[in-house]
Short mmCIF file of C-alpha atoms in Angstrom, two decimals:
data_model
loop_
_atom_site.label_atom_id
_atom_site.label_comp_id
_atom_site.label_asym_id
_atom_site.label_seq_id
_atom_site.Cartn_x
_atom_site.Cartn_y
_atom_site.Cartn_z
CA MET A 1 -34.73 -14.34 -0.29
CA THR A 2 -36.57 -11.51 1.45
CA ALA A 3 -35.58 -7.88 1.01
CA GLU A 4 -34.55 -7.71 4.68
CA THR A 5 -32.32 -10.78 4.38
CA LYS A 6 -30.71 -9.36 1.25
CA LYS A 7 -30.02 -6.10 3.06
CA GLN A 8 -28.35 -7.96 5.92
CA ARG A 9 -26.15 -9.90 3.51
CA THR A 10 -25.02 -6.85 1.56
CA GLY A 11 -24.77 -4.58 4.60
CA ARG A 12 -26.23 -1.69 2.58
CA GLU A 13 -28.45 -0.54 5.43
CA GLU A 14 -25.25 0.97 6.89
CA TRP A 15 -24.30 2.86 3.74
CA LYS A 16 -24.26 6.62 4.12
CA LEU A 17 -24.63 8.32 0.72
CA THR A 18 -27.98 9.18 -0.85
CA MET A 19 -28.52 8.65 -4.58
CA PRO A 20 -28.27 12.41 -5.43
CA GLU A 21 -24.96 12.52 -3.54
CA LYS A 22 -23.63 9.51 -5.46
CA VAL A 23 -24.66 10.96 -8.83
CA SER A 24 -23.05 14.31 -7.94
CA TYR A 25 -19.91 12.53 -6.72
CA PHE A 26 -19.54 10.55 -9.95
CA LEU A 27 -20.24 13.61 -12.11
CA GLY A 28 -17.57 15.54 -10.24
CA ARG A 29 -15.00 12.78 -10.66
CA ILE A 30 -15.79 12.59 -14.38
CA GLY A 31 -15.41 16.37 -14.69
CA ILE A 32 -12.11 16.46 -12.79
CA TYR A 33 -10.49 13.54 -14.60
CA GLY A 34 -11.85 14.66 -17.94
CA GLU A 35 -10.32 18.10 -17.38
CA GLN A 36 -7.08 16.49 -16.26
CA ALA A 37 -6.88 14.23 -19.34
CA LEU A 38 -7.42 16.99 -21.90
CA ILE A 39 -3.93 18.47 -21.90
CA PRO A 40 -1.90 15.21 -21.77
CA SER A 41 -4.04 13.61 -24.48
CA MET A 42 -3.81 16.56 -26.89
CA MET A 43 -0.63 18.36 -25.83
CA ASN A 44 1.89 16.70 -28.15
CA THR A 45 -0.21 17.04 -31.28
CA PHE A 46 -1.34 20.57 -30.33
CA LEU A 47 2.21 21.83 -29.78
CA ILE A 48 3.63 20.11 -32.87
CA PHE A 49 0.87 21.59 -35.03
CA ASN A 50 1.74 24.97 -33.49
CA GLY A 51 5.36 24.66 -34.64
CA VAL A 52 7.05 23.60 -31.37
CA HIS A 53 9.84 21.04 -31.86
CA LEU A 54 9.41 17.55 -30.36
CA THR A 55 12.66 17.66 -28.40
CA SER A 56 11.77 21.02 -26.83
CA VAL A 57 8.39 19.68 -25.70
CA ALA A 58 9.97 16.61 -24.12
CA LEU A 59 12.69 18.62 -22.32
CA PHE A 60 10.47 21.35 -20.87
CA THR A 61 7.78 18.85 -19.84
CA LEU A 62 10.32 17.09 -17.63
CA ILE A 63 11.56 20.41 -16.20
CA VAL A 64 8.01 21.43 -15.27
CA LYS A 65 7.43 18.02 -13.68
CA PHE A 66 10.57 18.38 -11.58
CA ILE A 67 9.27 21.68 -10.19
CA ASP A 68 5.82 20.21 -9.72
CA ALA A 69 7.14 17.42 -7.48
CA PHE A 70 7.80 19.90 -4.66
CA ASP A 71 4.49 21.78 -4.77
CA ASP A 72 2.52 18.50 -4.81
CA LEU A 73 4.18 17.24 -1.63
CA LEU A 74 3.87 20.63 0.07
CA PHE A 75 0.17 20.87 -0.72
CA GLY A 76 -0.47 17.37 0.61
CA PHE A 77 1.24 18.42 3.85
CA LEU A 78 -0.89 21.60 4.08
CA VAL A 79 -4.12 19.65 3.47
CA ASP A 80 -3.25 17.38 6.40
CA LYS A 81 -2.14 20.22 8.68
CA LEU A 82 -4.53 23.10 8.02
CA ASP A 83 -8.26 23.49 8.52
CA ILE A 84 -9.15 25.86 5.68
CA LYS A 85 -12.56 26.56 7.24
CA LYS A 86 -10.77 28.64 9.88
CA SER A 87 -9.10 30.87 7.29
CA LYS A 88 -10.48 34.42 7.12
CA LEU A 89 -9.87 34.43 3.36
CA PHE A 90 -11.76 31.21 2.54
CA CYS A 91 -14.17 30.65 5.46
CA LYS A 92 -17.22 32.05 3.62
CA VAL A 93 -16.68 29.73 0.65
CA ALA A 94 -15.24 26.65 2.34
CA GLY A 95 -18.39 25.20 3.91
CA ALA A 96 -18.49 22.04 6.02
CA GLY A 97 -16.28 18.96 5.90
CA ARG A 98 -12.63 17.93 6.01
CA TYR A 99 -11.70 17.94 2.29
CA MET A 100 -14.71 19.43 0.50
CA PRO A 101 -13.74 22.96 1.68
CA TRP A 102 -10.49 22.68 -0.32
CA ILE A 103 -12.45 21.53 -3.37
CA ARG A 104 -15.02 24.32 -3.09
CA CYS A 105 -12.29 26.96 -2.86
CA PHE A 106 -10.01 25.85 -5.70
CA ILE A 107 -11.91 23.72 -8.20
CA TRP A 108 -12.87 26.73 -10.36
CA ILE A 109 -9.18 27.49 -11.15
CA PHE A 110 -8.69 24.18 -12.98
CA PRO A 111 -10.87 24.71 -16.10
CA ILE A 112 -9.68 28.33 -16.46
CA VAL A 113 -6.07 27.18 -16.72
CA VAL A 114 -6.94 24.41 -19.20
CA VAL A 115 -8.77 26.86 -21.46
CA THR A 116 -5.82 29.30 -21.24
CA PHE A 117 -3.44 26.55 -22.39
CA PHE A 118 -5.43 26.05 -25.60
CA LEU A 119 -5.60 29.81 -26.26
CA MET A 120 -1.91 29.86 -27.31
CA PRO A 121 -1.71 32.27 -30.29
CA ALA A 122 -0.42 30.48 -33.39
CA GLN A 123 1.41 33.55 -34.76
CA MET A 124 3.89 33.85 -31.86
CA SER A 125 7.52 32.78 -32.18
CA GLU A 126 8.55 29.31 -31.00
CA GLY A 127 10.39 30.77 -28.00
CA VAL A 128 7.28 32.62 -26.79
CA LYS A 129 5.17 29.50 -27.36
CA ILE A 130 7.55 27.47 -25.19
CA VAL A 131 7.23 30.07 -22.40
CA TRP A 132 3.42 30.00 -22.77
CA PHE A 133 3.51 26.20 -22.60
CA CYS A 134 5.76 26.12 -19.51
CA VAL A 135 3.72 28.69 -17.56
CA THR A 136 0.29 27.28 -18.37
CA TYR A 137 1.44 23.68 -17.95
CA LEU A 138 2.91 24.44 -14.53
CA LEU A 139 -0.33 26.20 -13.52
CA TYR A 140 -2.30 23.25 -14.90
CA ASP A 141 -0.30 20.83 -12.74
CA LEU A 142 -0.68 23.04 -9.68
CA SER A 143 -4.43 23.55 -10.14
CA TYR A 144 -4.92 19.83 -10.71
CA THR A 145 -3.12 19.10 -7.44
CA LEU A 146 -5.32 21.61 -5.59
CA VAL A 147 -8.38 19.65 -6.75
CA ASP A 148 -7.20 16.05 -7.00
CA VAL A 149 -5.51 15.63 -3.60
CA PRO A 150 -8.65 16.50 -1.57
CA THR A 151 -10.85 14.62 -4.07
CA GLN A 152 -8.86 11.42 -3.58
CA ALA A 153 -8.74 11.95 0.19
CA LEU A 154 -12.52 12.40 0.11
CA THR A 155 -12.86 8.63 -0.37
CA MET A 156 -11.77 8.21 3.26
CA THR A 157 -14.21 10.76 4.70
CA ILE A 158 -17.25 10.46 2.47
CA THR A 159 -18.13 7.24 4.33
CA ASP A 160 -16.60 5.01 7.00
CA VAL A 161 -18.11 1.82 5.56
CA PRO A 162 -15.38 -0.16 3.68
CA GLU A 163 -17.89 -1.93 1.40
CA GLU A 164 -19.42 1.39 0.35
CA ARG A 165 -15.96 2.80 -0.38
CA ASN A 166 -15.12 -0.16 -2.61
CA ASN A 167 -18.47 0.21 -4.35
CA LEU A 168 -17.82 3.92 -5.01
CA LEU A 169 -14.32 3.16 -6.27
CA THR A 170 -15.44 0.35 -8.55
CA ILE A 171 -18.36 2.22 -10.11
CA GLY A 172 -16.29 5.41 -10.29
CA VAL A 173 -13.39 3.76 -12.13
CA VAL A 174 -15.76 1.96 -14.53
CA LEU A 175 -17.72 5.15 -15.30
CA ILE A 176 -14.63 7.31 -15.68
CA THR A 177 -12.87 4.73 -17.87
CA ALA A 178 -15.90 4.31 -20.15
CA ILE A 179 -16.69 8.00 -20.48
CA MET A 180 -13.05 9.03 -20.89
CA TYR A 181 -12.66 6.53 -23.73
CA VAL A 182 -15.83 7.73 -25.42
CA MET A 183 -14.65 11.32 -25.08
CA SER A 184 -11.23 10.32 -26.40
CA MET A 185 -12.91 8.80 -29.46
CA LEU A 186 -14.93 11.98 -29.87
CA GLN A 187 -11.74 14.08 -29.68
CA THR A 188 -10.07 11.92 -32.32
CA VAL A 189 -13.07 12.11 -34.67
CA LEU A 190 -13.46 15.88 -34.25
CA ILE A 191 -9.81 16.61 -35.06
CA SER A 192 -9.54 13.91 -37.75
CA GLU A 193 -9.43 14.63 -41.45
CA SER A 194 -13.15 13.71 -41.62
CA VAL A 195 -14.34 16.64 -39.46
CA GLY A 196 -11.33 18.94 -39.26
CA MET A 197 -11.98 20.97 -36.10
CA SER A 198 -8.95 22.68 -34.61
CA LEU A 199 -7.39 21.13 -31.52
CA ALA A 200 -7.80 24.43 -29.65
CA SER A 201 -11.57 24.54 -30.33
CA VAL A 202 -12.05 20.92 -29.23
CA GLY A 203 -9.98 21.46 -26.09
CA ILE A 204 -11.88 24.59 -25.02
CA ILE A 205 -15.35 23.12 -25.68
CA LEU A 206 -14.59 19.96 -23.71
CA ALA A 207 -12.98 21.96 -20.88
CA VAL A 208 -16.22 23.93 -20.44
CA LEU A 209 -18.30 20.72 -20.60
CA TYR A 210 -16.21 19.06 -17.88
CA ALA A 211 -16.43 22.22 -15.74
CA LEU A 212 -20.23 21.97 -15.80
CA CYS A 213 -19.98 18.39 -14.47
CA MET A 214 -18.16 19.74 -11.41
CA VAL A 215 -20.97 22.05 -10.32
CA PRO A 216 -23.26 19.49 -8.59
CA PHE A 217 -20.18 17.90 -7.01
CA VAL A 218 -19.37 21.15 -5.21
CA PHE A 219 -22.90 21.78 -3.89
CA LYS A 220 -24.34 18.30 -3.25
CA VAL A 221 -21.60 16.02 -1.87
CA LYS A 222 -21.28 15.70 1.92
CA GLU A 223 -18.65 14.02 4.10
CA HIS A 224 -20.19 11.50 6.51
CA ASN A 225 -16.86 10.57 8.13
CA SER A 226 -15.20 13.98 8.23
CA GLU A 227 -14.01 13.49 11.81
CA MET A 228 -12.46 10.11 10.90
CA LYS A 229 -14.66 8.09 13.28
CA ASN A 230 -12.93 4.91 12.16
CA VAL A 231 -9.48 6.17 13.21
CA ALA A 232 -8.58 6.95 16.82
CA GLU A 233 -6.15 9.82 16.28
CA GLN A 234 -3.86 10.62 19.19
CA LYS A 235 -1.87 13.53 17.75
CA THR A 236 -3.20 16.96 16.85
CA GLN A 237 -2.90 18.15 13.26
CA GLU A 238 -1.86 21.69 14.26
CA ASN A 239 1.49 20.39 15.59
CA TYR A 240 2.18 18.38 12.45
CA THR A 241 5.67 19.13 11.03
CA LEU A 242 7.46 18.48 7.75
CA LYS A 243 9.83 16.12 9.58
CA GLU A 244 6.85 14.07 10.78
CA MET A 245 5.47 14.03 7.23
CA PHE A 246 8.65 12.40 5.88
CA SER A 247 8.66 10.04 8.85
CA ALA A 248 5.07 9.03 8.06
CA LEU A 249 6.10 8.21 4.50
CA ALA A 250 9.16 6.27 5.60
CA HIS A 251 7.08 4.13 7.98
CA ASN A 252 4.62 3.10 5.27
CA ARG A 253 6.70 0.79 3.10
CA PRO A 254 3.69 -0.99 1.54
CA TYR A 255 2.45 2.34 0.18
CA LEU A 256 5.87 3.32 -1.21
CA ILE A 257 6.36 -0.06 -2.91
CA LEU A 258 2.88 0.15 -4.45
CA GLN A 259 3.49 3.65 -5.80
CA LEU A 260 6.94 2.80 -7.15
CA SER A 261 5.62 -0.21 -9.05
CA GLY A 262 2.76 1.86 -10.45
CA PHE A 263 5.15 4.60 -11.55
CA ILE A 264 7.45 2.17 -13.37
CA LYS A 265 4.48 0.64 -15.15
CA ALA A 266 3.05 4.01 -16.16
CA ILE A 267 6.24 5.50 -17.61
CA ALA A 268 6.61 2.42 -19.82
CA MET A 269 3.19 3.06 -21.39
CA THR A 270 4.47 5.17 -24.28
CA GLY A 271 1.76 3.88 -26.63
CA SER A 272 -0.89 6.37 -25.52
CA SER A 273 1.26 9.36 -26.54
CA VAL A 274 2.02 8.07 -30.03
CA SER A 275 -1.18 6.19 -30.90
CA LEU A 276 -2.49 9.02 -33.11
CA PHE A 277 0.77 9.04 -35.10
CA VAL A 278 0.69 5.23 -35.38
CA SER A 279 -2.90 5.26 -36.64
CA PHE A 280 -2.32 8.00 -39.19
CA TYR A 281 1.14 7.19 -40.52
CA LEU A 282 1.14 3.37 -40.34
CA TYR A 283 -2.51 2.52 -40.95
CA GLY A 284 -3.57 5.49 -43.06
CA SER A 285 -6.30 6.86 -40.78
CA SER A 286 -6.26 8.69 -37.45
CA THR A 287 -9.20 6.52 -36.31
CA ALA A 288 -7.64 3.13 -37.16
CA MET A 289 -6.92 2.17 -33.54
CA LEU A 290 -10.32 3.19 -32.17
CA ILE A 291 -12.01 -0.18 -32.80
CA PRO A 292 -9.48 -2.39 -30.97
CA GLY A 293 -9.41 0.19 -28.19
CA LEU A 294 -13.20 0.04 -27.94
CA VAL A 295 -13.19 -3.77 -27.73
CA ALA A 296 -10.55 -3.61 -24.98
CA LEU A 297 -12.65 -1.00 -23.16
CA VAL A 298 -15.87 -3.05 -23.17
CA LEU A 299 -14.14 -6.21 -21.97
CA GLY A 300 -12.11 -4.24 -19.45
CA LEU A 301 -15.22 -2.63 -17.94
CA ALA A 302 -16.82 -6.06 -17.54
CA VAL A 303 -13.73 -7.33 -15.74
CA GLN A 304 -13.59 -4.24 -13.52
CA MET A 305 -17.16 -4.84 -12.35
CA LEU A 306 -16.04 -8.32 -11.28
CA ALA A 307 -12.83 -6.98 -9.72
CA PRO A 308 -14.09 -6.98 -6.08
CA LYS A 309 -14.93 -10.70 -6.27
CA ILE A 310 -11.75 -11.61 -8.15
CA CYS A 311 -9.53 -9.66 -5.75
CA LYS A 312 -11.30 -11.07 -2.71
CA LYS A 313 -10.79 -14.64 -3.95
CA TYR A 314 -7.17 -14.40 -5.10
CA GLY A 315 -5.89 -11.42 -3.10
CA ASN A 316 -5.22 -7.87 -4.29
CA ARG A 317 -1.46 -8.28 -4.49
CA ASN A 318 -1.56 -11.58 -6.39
CA VAL A 319 -4.02 -10.18 -8.94
CA CYS A 320 -1.97 -7.00 -9.37
CA VAL A 321 1.34 -8.81 -9.92
CA ALA A 322 -0.13 -11.38 -12.33
CA CYS A 323 -1.79 -8.67 -14.42
CA LEU A 324 1.41 -6.61 -14.59
CA VAL A 325 3.49 -9.60 -15.74
CA PHE A 326 1.13 -10.81 -18.46
CA SER A 327 0.14 -7.31 -19.62
CA GLY A 328 3.82 -6.39 -19.96
CA ALA A 329 4.48 -9.58 -21.91
CA ALA A 330 1.65 -8.67 -24.31
CA GLY A 331 3.13 -5.22 -24.83
CA ILE A 332 6.53 -6.68 -25.70
CA ALA A 333 4.85 -9.22 -28.03
CA ILE A 334 3.33 -6.36 -30.05
CA TYR A 335 6.81 -5.17 -30.97
CA PHE A 336 7.95 -8.60 -32.16
CA ALA A 337 4.69 -9.21 -34.04
CA GLY A 338 5.36 -6.14 -36.19
CA TRP A 339 2.97 -3.29 -37.00
CA ALA A 340 2.08 -4.75 -40.43
CA ASN A 341 0.34 -7.73 -38.77
CA PHE A 342 -2.68 -5.66 -37.77
CA THR A 343 -4.89 -8.54 -36.54
CA THR A 344 -2.21 -9.83 -34.19
CA VAL A 345 -1.56 -6.31 -32.90
CA VAL A 346 -5.27 -5.91 -32.17
CA VAL A 347 -5.39 -9.19 -30.20
CA TYR A 348 -2.41 -8.16 -28.07
CA VAL A 349 -3.82 -4.65 -27.51
CA VAL A 350 -7.15 -6.07 -26.32
CA PHE A 351 -5.47 -8.64 -24.06
CA SER A 352 -3.15 -6.07 -22.53
CA GLY A 353 -6.01 -3.62 -22.01
CA LEU A 354 -8.10 -6.30 -20.30
CA LEU A 355 -5.36 -7.11 -17.80
CA GLY A 356 -4.59 -3.43 -17.30
CA ALA A 357 -8.19 -2.72 -16.32
CA LEU A 358 -8.13 -5.43 -13.65
CA GLN A 359 -4.72 -4.35 -12.39
CA THR A 360 -5.95 -0.76 -11.98
CA MET A 361 -8.76 -1.90 -9.67
CA SER A 362 -6.58 -4.17 -7.54
CA ALA A 363 -3.99 -1.39 -7.13
CA THR A 364 -6.75 1.10 -6.19
CA TYR A 365 -8.06 -1.19 -3.46
CA MET A 366 -4.54 -1.71 -2.12
CA MET A 367 -3.85 2.02 -2.07
CA LEU A 368 -6.75 2.66 0.31
CA GLN A 369 -5.56 -0.18 2.54
CA THR A 370 -2.01 1.19 2.67
CA ILE A 371 -3.28 4.71 3.47
CA ASP A 372 -5.38 3.31 6.32
CA TYR A 373 -2.34 1.37 7.50
CA GLY A 374 -0.26 4.56 7.52
CA LYS A 375 -2.81 6.41 9.65
CA TYR A 376 -2.81 3.67 12.28
CA VAL A 377 0.98 3.36 12.33
CA ASN A 378 1.53 7.14 12.62
CA GLU A 379 -1.49 7.79 14.86
CA ARG A 380 -2.31 10.79 12.69
CA ASP A 381 -4.40 11.55 9.62
CA THR A 382 -1.81 11.61 6.81
CA THR A 383 -4.30 11.06 3.98
CA GLY A 384 -3.43 14.31 2.22
CA VAL A 385 0.29 13.70 1.79
CA PHE A 386 -0.25 10.11 0.65
CA ASN A 387 -2.77 11.25 -1.94
CA SER A 388 -0.51 14.10 -3.04
CA ILE A 389 2.14 11.56 -4.00
CA ASN A 390 -0.48 9.54 -5.84
CA THR A 391 -1.59 12.72 -7.63
CA PHE A 392 1.99 13.60 -8.54
CA ILE A 393 2.63 10.13 -9.98
CA SER A 394 -0.67 10.08 -11.87
CA LYS A 395 0.31 13.41 -13.50
CA THR A 396 4.02 12.81 -13.91
CA ALA A 397 4.12 9.25 -15.23
CA PRO A 398 2.00 9.93 -18.35
CA SER A 399 4.10 13.04 -19.06
CA VAL A 400 7.34 11.07 -18.70
CA ALA A 401 5.88 8.34 -20.92
CA SER A 402 4.81 11.00 -23.40
CA SER A 403 8.27 12.58 -23.40
CA LEU A 404 9.89 9.17 -23.79
CA GLY A 405 7.59 8.42 -26.72
CA LEU A 406 8.47 11.75 -28.34
CA VAL A 407 12.19 11.20 -27.85
CA ILE A 408 11.88 7.79 -29.51
CA LEU A 409 9.91 9.30 -32.41
CA ALA A 410 12.43 12.10 -32.82
CA GLY A 411 15.28 9.56 -32.71
CA PHE A 412 13.72 7.64 -35.58
CA GLY A 413 13.03 10.81 -37.54
#
């Protein structure tokens, strides 16, 4: 097969991004999601070690999330309605593009808030610590929204070639999943009894590292479809109202069903919030569950690379539903197997992780399709509000799952 024939078959001669742009894009996504994962992954242990009661953490987390629901939706609406480049306050920083200006203006707030969270003084009273937690956690959620909504929407404007989008999504998810797991292992080792670093020190160091990954993202990534050439918009964004925003959501049932199913799945995943306790108290070492998790990761990444072919052959929805059913069954089986049967638990964990990796990819592909569908139905670019809901769920569901896990732990003493 000649190089020219291969190009015609893959369609890559139409792809828009250069290699430096792709590298910068992936680094930025790693930095953003790494920063986002720091607080949820370490929050429970950090607060408990700082003398904050489990029940208080669970209660105030849910209160903050309730408040956060409104600012997420409002910001998604503003991203769709406003052109920040025309603002006198931000015009000199915003630069070119549809969504990159929002990222350039607000991305620097995110790591500052994360570092502030981990600077909680240990000598304060529990009441003051709870206030510190609520304020910094609310600011963390807000700053994450300011970055994540335009970053997710960027997938629609960075290129108008569907195959290139799927390629970016697939490689991005695989890279982020692999690196986040490696970093999670590193966190566990650093705070384990073997090394003994404080959670605050680990959190601050990693927050700075992830912030550095965002720098090339801000300066190198360009939007090649910023005017939405693949969507014939008939309505102006300036006249966009809140009523029309809710109408756009109501008219996109496929999107709402997809998000609801994803939310239900995510809040049931209480294992991630209690895995450190399980490893330490049941298996005698805080690193006991790292090996089965690593096996699940490697197999899951291999499956995710094959996800475009699998989903194309069997259909995104069919793959997603099948993975949810069998992965859920594996999770239930772990309970009945009993924690003492470590080998069986490992097998179920690996199997569930494998299916979860494939389900994540199929759901990601469907989300882009439902957002495109919404834009055609509403004859307006509503990418921001759709992604704001996705951002809210991606932040809220793990917190709800974490709170649920803590409540269960507290209930069992």
